[in-house]
Structure formats: structure tokens, C-alpha cells
Coordinates of C-alpha atoms in Angstrom, one line a residue:
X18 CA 0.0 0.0 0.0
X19 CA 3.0 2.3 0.7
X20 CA 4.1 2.6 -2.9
X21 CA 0.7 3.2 -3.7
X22 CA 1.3 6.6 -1.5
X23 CA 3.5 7.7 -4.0
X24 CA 0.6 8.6 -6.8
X25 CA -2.1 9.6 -4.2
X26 CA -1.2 13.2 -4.9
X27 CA -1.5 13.4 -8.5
X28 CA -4.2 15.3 -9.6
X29 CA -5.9 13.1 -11.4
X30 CA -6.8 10.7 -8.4
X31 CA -9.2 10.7 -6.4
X32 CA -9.5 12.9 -3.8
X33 CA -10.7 12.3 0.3
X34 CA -11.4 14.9 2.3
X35 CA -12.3 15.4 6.4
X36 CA -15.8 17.4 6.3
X37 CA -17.0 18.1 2.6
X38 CA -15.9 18.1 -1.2
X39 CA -14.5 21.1 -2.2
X40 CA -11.2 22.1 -4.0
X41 CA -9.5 23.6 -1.0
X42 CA -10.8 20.9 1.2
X43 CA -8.5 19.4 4.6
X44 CA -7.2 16.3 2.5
X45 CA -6.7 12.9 4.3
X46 CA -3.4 12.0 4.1
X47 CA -3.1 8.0 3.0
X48 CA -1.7 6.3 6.0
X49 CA -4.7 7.6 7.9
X50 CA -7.4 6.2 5.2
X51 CA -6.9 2.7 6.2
X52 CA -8.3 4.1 9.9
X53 CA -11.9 3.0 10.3
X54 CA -12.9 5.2 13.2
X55 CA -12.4 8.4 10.5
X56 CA -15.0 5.7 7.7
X57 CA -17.7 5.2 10.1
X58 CA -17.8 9.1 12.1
X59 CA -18.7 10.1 8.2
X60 CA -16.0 12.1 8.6
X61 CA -14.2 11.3 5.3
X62 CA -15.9 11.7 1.7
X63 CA -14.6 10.1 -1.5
X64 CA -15.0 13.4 -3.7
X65 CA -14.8 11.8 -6.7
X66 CA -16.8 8.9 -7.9
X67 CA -15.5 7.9 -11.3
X68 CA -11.7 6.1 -11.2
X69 CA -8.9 8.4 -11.9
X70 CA -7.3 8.7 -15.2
X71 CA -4.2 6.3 -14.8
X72 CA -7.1 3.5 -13.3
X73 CA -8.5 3.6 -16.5
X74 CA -5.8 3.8 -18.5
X75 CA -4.1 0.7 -16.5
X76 CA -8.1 -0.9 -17.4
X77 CA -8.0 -0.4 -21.2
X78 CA -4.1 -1.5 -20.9
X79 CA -5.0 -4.9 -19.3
X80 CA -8.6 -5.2 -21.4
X81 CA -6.1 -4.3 -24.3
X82 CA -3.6 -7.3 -23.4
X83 CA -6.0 -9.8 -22.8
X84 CA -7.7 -9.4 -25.8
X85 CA -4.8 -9.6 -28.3
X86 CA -3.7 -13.0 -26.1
X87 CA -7.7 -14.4 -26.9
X88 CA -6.7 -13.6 -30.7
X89 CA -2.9 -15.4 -30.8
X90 CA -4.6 -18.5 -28.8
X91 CA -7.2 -18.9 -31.3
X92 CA -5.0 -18.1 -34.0
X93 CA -2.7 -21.1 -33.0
X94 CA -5.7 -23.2 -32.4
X95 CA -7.0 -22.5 -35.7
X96 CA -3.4 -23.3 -37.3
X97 CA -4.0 -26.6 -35.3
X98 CA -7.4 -26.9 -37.5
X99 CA -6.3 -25.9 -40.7
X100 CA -3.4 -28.3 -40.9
X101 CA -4.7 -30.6 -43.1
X102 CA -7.2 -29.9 -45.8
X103 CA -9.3 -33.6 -45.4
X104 CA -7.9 -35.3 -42.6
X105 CA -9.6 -34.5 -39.2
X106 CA -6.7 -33.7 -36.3
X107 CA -7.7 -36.2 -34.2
X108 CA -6.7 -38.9 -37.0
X109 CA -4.0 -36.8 -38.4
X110 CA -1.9 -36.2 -35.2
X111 CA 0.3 -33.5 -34.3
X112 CA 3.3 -34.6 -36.4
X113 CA 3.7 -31.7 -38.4
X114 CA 7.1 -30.1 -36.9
X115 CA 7.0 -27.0 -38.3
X116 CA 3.4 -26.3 -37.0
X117 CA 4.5 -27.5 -33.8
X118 CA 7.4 -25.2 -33.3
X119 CA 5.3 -22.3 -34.7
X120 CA 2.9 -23.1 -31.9
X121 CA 6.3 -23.1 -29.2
X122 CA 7.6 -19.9 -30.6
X123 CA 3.8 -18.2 -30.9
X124 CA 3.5 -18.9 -27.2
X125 CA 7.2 -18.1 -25.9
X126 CA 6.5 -14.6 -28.0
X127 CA 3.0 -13.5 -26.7
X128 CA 4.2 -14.2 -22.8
X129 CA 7.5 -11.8 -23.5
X130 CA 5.0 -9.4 -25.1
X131 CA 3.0 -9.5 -22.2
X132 CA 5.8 -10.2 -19.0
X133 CA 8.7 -8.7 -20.3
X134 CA 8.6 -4.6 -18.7
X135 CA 10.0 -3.2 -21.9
X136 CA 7.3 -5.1 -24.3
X137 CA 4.7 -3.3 -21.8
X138 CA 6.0 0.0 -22.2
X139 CA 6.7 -0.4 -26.4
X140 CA 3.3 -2.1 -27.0
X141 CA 1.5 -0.7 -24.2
X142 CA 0.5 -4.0 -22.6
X143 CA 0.2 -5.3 -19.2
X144 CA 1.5 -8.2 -17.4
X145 CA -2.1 -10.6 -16.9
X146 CA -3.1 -12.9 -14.1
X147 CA -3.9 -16.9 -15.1
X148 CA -7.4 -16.3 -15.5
X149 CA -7.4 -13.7 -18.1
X150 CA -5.2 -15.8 -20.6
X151 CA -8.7 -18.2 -20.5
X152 CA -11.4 -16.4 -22.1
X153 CA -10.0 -16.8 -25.6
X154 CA -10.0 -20.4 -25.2
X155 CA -13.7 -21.6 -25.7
X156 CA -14.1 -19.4 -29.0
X157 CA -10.4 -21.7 -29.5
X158 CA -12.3 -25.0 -29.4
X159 CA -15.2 -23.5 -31.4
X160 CA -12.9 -23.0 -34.3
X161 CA -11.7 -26.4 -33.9
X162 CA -15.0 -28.1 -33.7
X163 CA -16.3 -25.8 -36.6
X164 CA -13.4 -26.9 -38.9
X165 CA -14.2 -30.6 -37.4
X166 CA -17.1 -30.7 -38.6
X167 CA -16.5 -28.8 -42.2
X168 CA -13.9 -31.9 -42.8
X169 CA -16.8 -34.4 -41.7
X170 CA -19.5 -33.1 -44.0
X171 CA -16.7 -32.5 -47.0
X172 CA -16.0 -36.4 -46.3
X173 CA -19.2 -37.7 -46.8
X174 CA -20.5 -35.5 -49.4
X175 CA -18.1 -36.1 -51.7
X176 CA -17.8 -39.3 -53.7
X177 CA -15.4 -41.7 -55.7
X178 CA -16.5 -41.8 -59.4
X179 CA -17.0 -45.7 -59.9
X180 CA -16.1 -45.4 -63.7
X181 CA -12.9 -43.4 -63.6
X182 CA -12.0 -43.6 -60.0
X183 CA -11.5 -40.3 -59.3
X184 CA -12.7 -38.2 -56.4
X185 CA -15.9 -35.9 -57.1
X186 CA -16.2 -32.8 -55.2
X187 CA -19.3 -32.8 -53.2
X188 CA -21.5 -29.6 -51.8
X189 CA -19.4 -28.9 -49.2
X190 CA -16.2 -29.4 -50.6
X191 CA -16.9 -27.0 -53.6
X192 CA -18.3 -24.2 -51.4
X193 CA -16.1 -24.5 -47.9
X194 CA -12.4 -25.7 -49.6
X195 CA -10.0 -23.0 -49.2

């Protein structure tokens, strides 16, 4: 709480004073906030009711952080998906190296972007707790599933051509086949 002293004075924070708002008001000083007897007499008023400026702007820093790691995990999930043009994963494997290490180097990247101190200063990010790496996830495994299931219906709507052999392209292979 001490280093949090250190900012209390800025004038964009908020601001408590002893009897009532005003701009030349008898400020509490920020050792003495954490004093409850001062809280319950009603003698100390929050004059401001909207965060400061550097709250928000650590806010939109953090929302801004974890929403670019929910984008590179369901990027790599979706270079998981897209592997293979037929094949579903789950038969396929993950043997493809190169995917793999792009999936190892992917992650090693967007933790230095968002741990390393001079990554959060260049690309304005913020270090993030465990929890807010997890919301990208789901949408991950809805990707996954989608392309799943685009693979499925391509392998049963198309056909082998009993008279040459070859493979004819079904419904969804002609419209969904990138």
C-alpha cells in the first residue's frame, strides 16, 4: 500500500477529504485512510466517484492485453485446425514439426509481449493474471469443432467416381475448400 502513497497526490486521483468536497478541502493523508474510526464518524468523503485517469488507462491496458492474447490463442488453435485440408486432427496427429514449433515460438512470444517490462511500455500491454489468458479459449475450441465438422460433412458428401475412379467434389467441398 505504501508505494501506492507515491501517486495519491497526482491530480488526477481521487480525492478524500475530512468534512465536505471542495477544492480547497483538509485532505486525508493515505496512512490515515486505512483508519476506520475516521469511515464510520462520516467524517471522510470520496470526492470523486469515477476512477482516476491512470485507473482507466491501466483498465484499457489490461482489457487491451487480454484481448490480443484471446486472438494469438485462437490463431494457434486455428493453425491446429487448418493443418490438413481432409484429414480430421484427431486422425492426423500433431506430427507436423514445423506447426509445432510455430505453436512453441507463438507462445514463448505473446508471454514476452505480455511479462517482459519493456514489451509493456513499447506495445502498451500489461503483465495478466492466469485467469485472463482463458477467455479466448472456448471461442479456441469453437474453431476447432467448426473446422471438425467442415472436414466431416466434405467427407461424406463427396464421392469416388465408380467409372474413372476419381474423387468428385461434393457440396461442401466446392463451397467450404480454401
Amino acid at each position: 500500500a505504501e508505494a501506492c502513497w507515491k501517486v495519491d497526490d497526482h491530480p488526477h486521483q481521487v480525492k478524500y477529504c475530512l468534512d465536505k468536497c471542495s477544492y480547497d478541502c483538509t485532505k486525508v493523508l493515505a496512512r490515515d485512510r486505512s483508519n476506520t474510526t475516521l469511515w464510520e464518524e462520516g467524517g471522510v468523503k470520496q470526492c470523486y466517484n469515477i476512477s482516476s485517469r491512470m485507473s482507466q488507462r491501466e483498465a484499457l491496458y489490461m482489457a487491451r492485453t487480454a484481448f490480443a492474447v484471446a486472438v494469438i490463442i485462437c490463431q494457434l488453435f486455428a493453425a491446429v485446425g487448418v493443418k490438413t485440408r481432409w484429414q480430421s486432427v484427431i486422425t492426423f496427429g500433431m506430427d507436423n514439426t514445423y506447426i509445432n514449433f510455430g505453436i512453441v515460438i507463438g507462445c514463448i512470444v505473446l508471454a514476452y509481449g505480455v511479462y517482459m517490462p519493456l514489451m509493456n511500455d513499447w506495445i502498451q500491454t500489461r503483465p495478466l493474471r492466469f485467469t485472463h489468458w482463458l477467455p479466448g479459449i472456448p471461442w479456441a475450441f469453437v474453431i476447432i469443432a467448426f473446422d471438425e465438422v467442415r472436414k466431416f460433412v466434405m467427407r461424406i458428401t463427396s464421392r469416388v467416381d465408380q467409372s474413372t475412379g476419381k474423387m468428385q467434389k461434393g457440396w461442401a467441398e466446392s463451397n467450404s475448400m480454401y
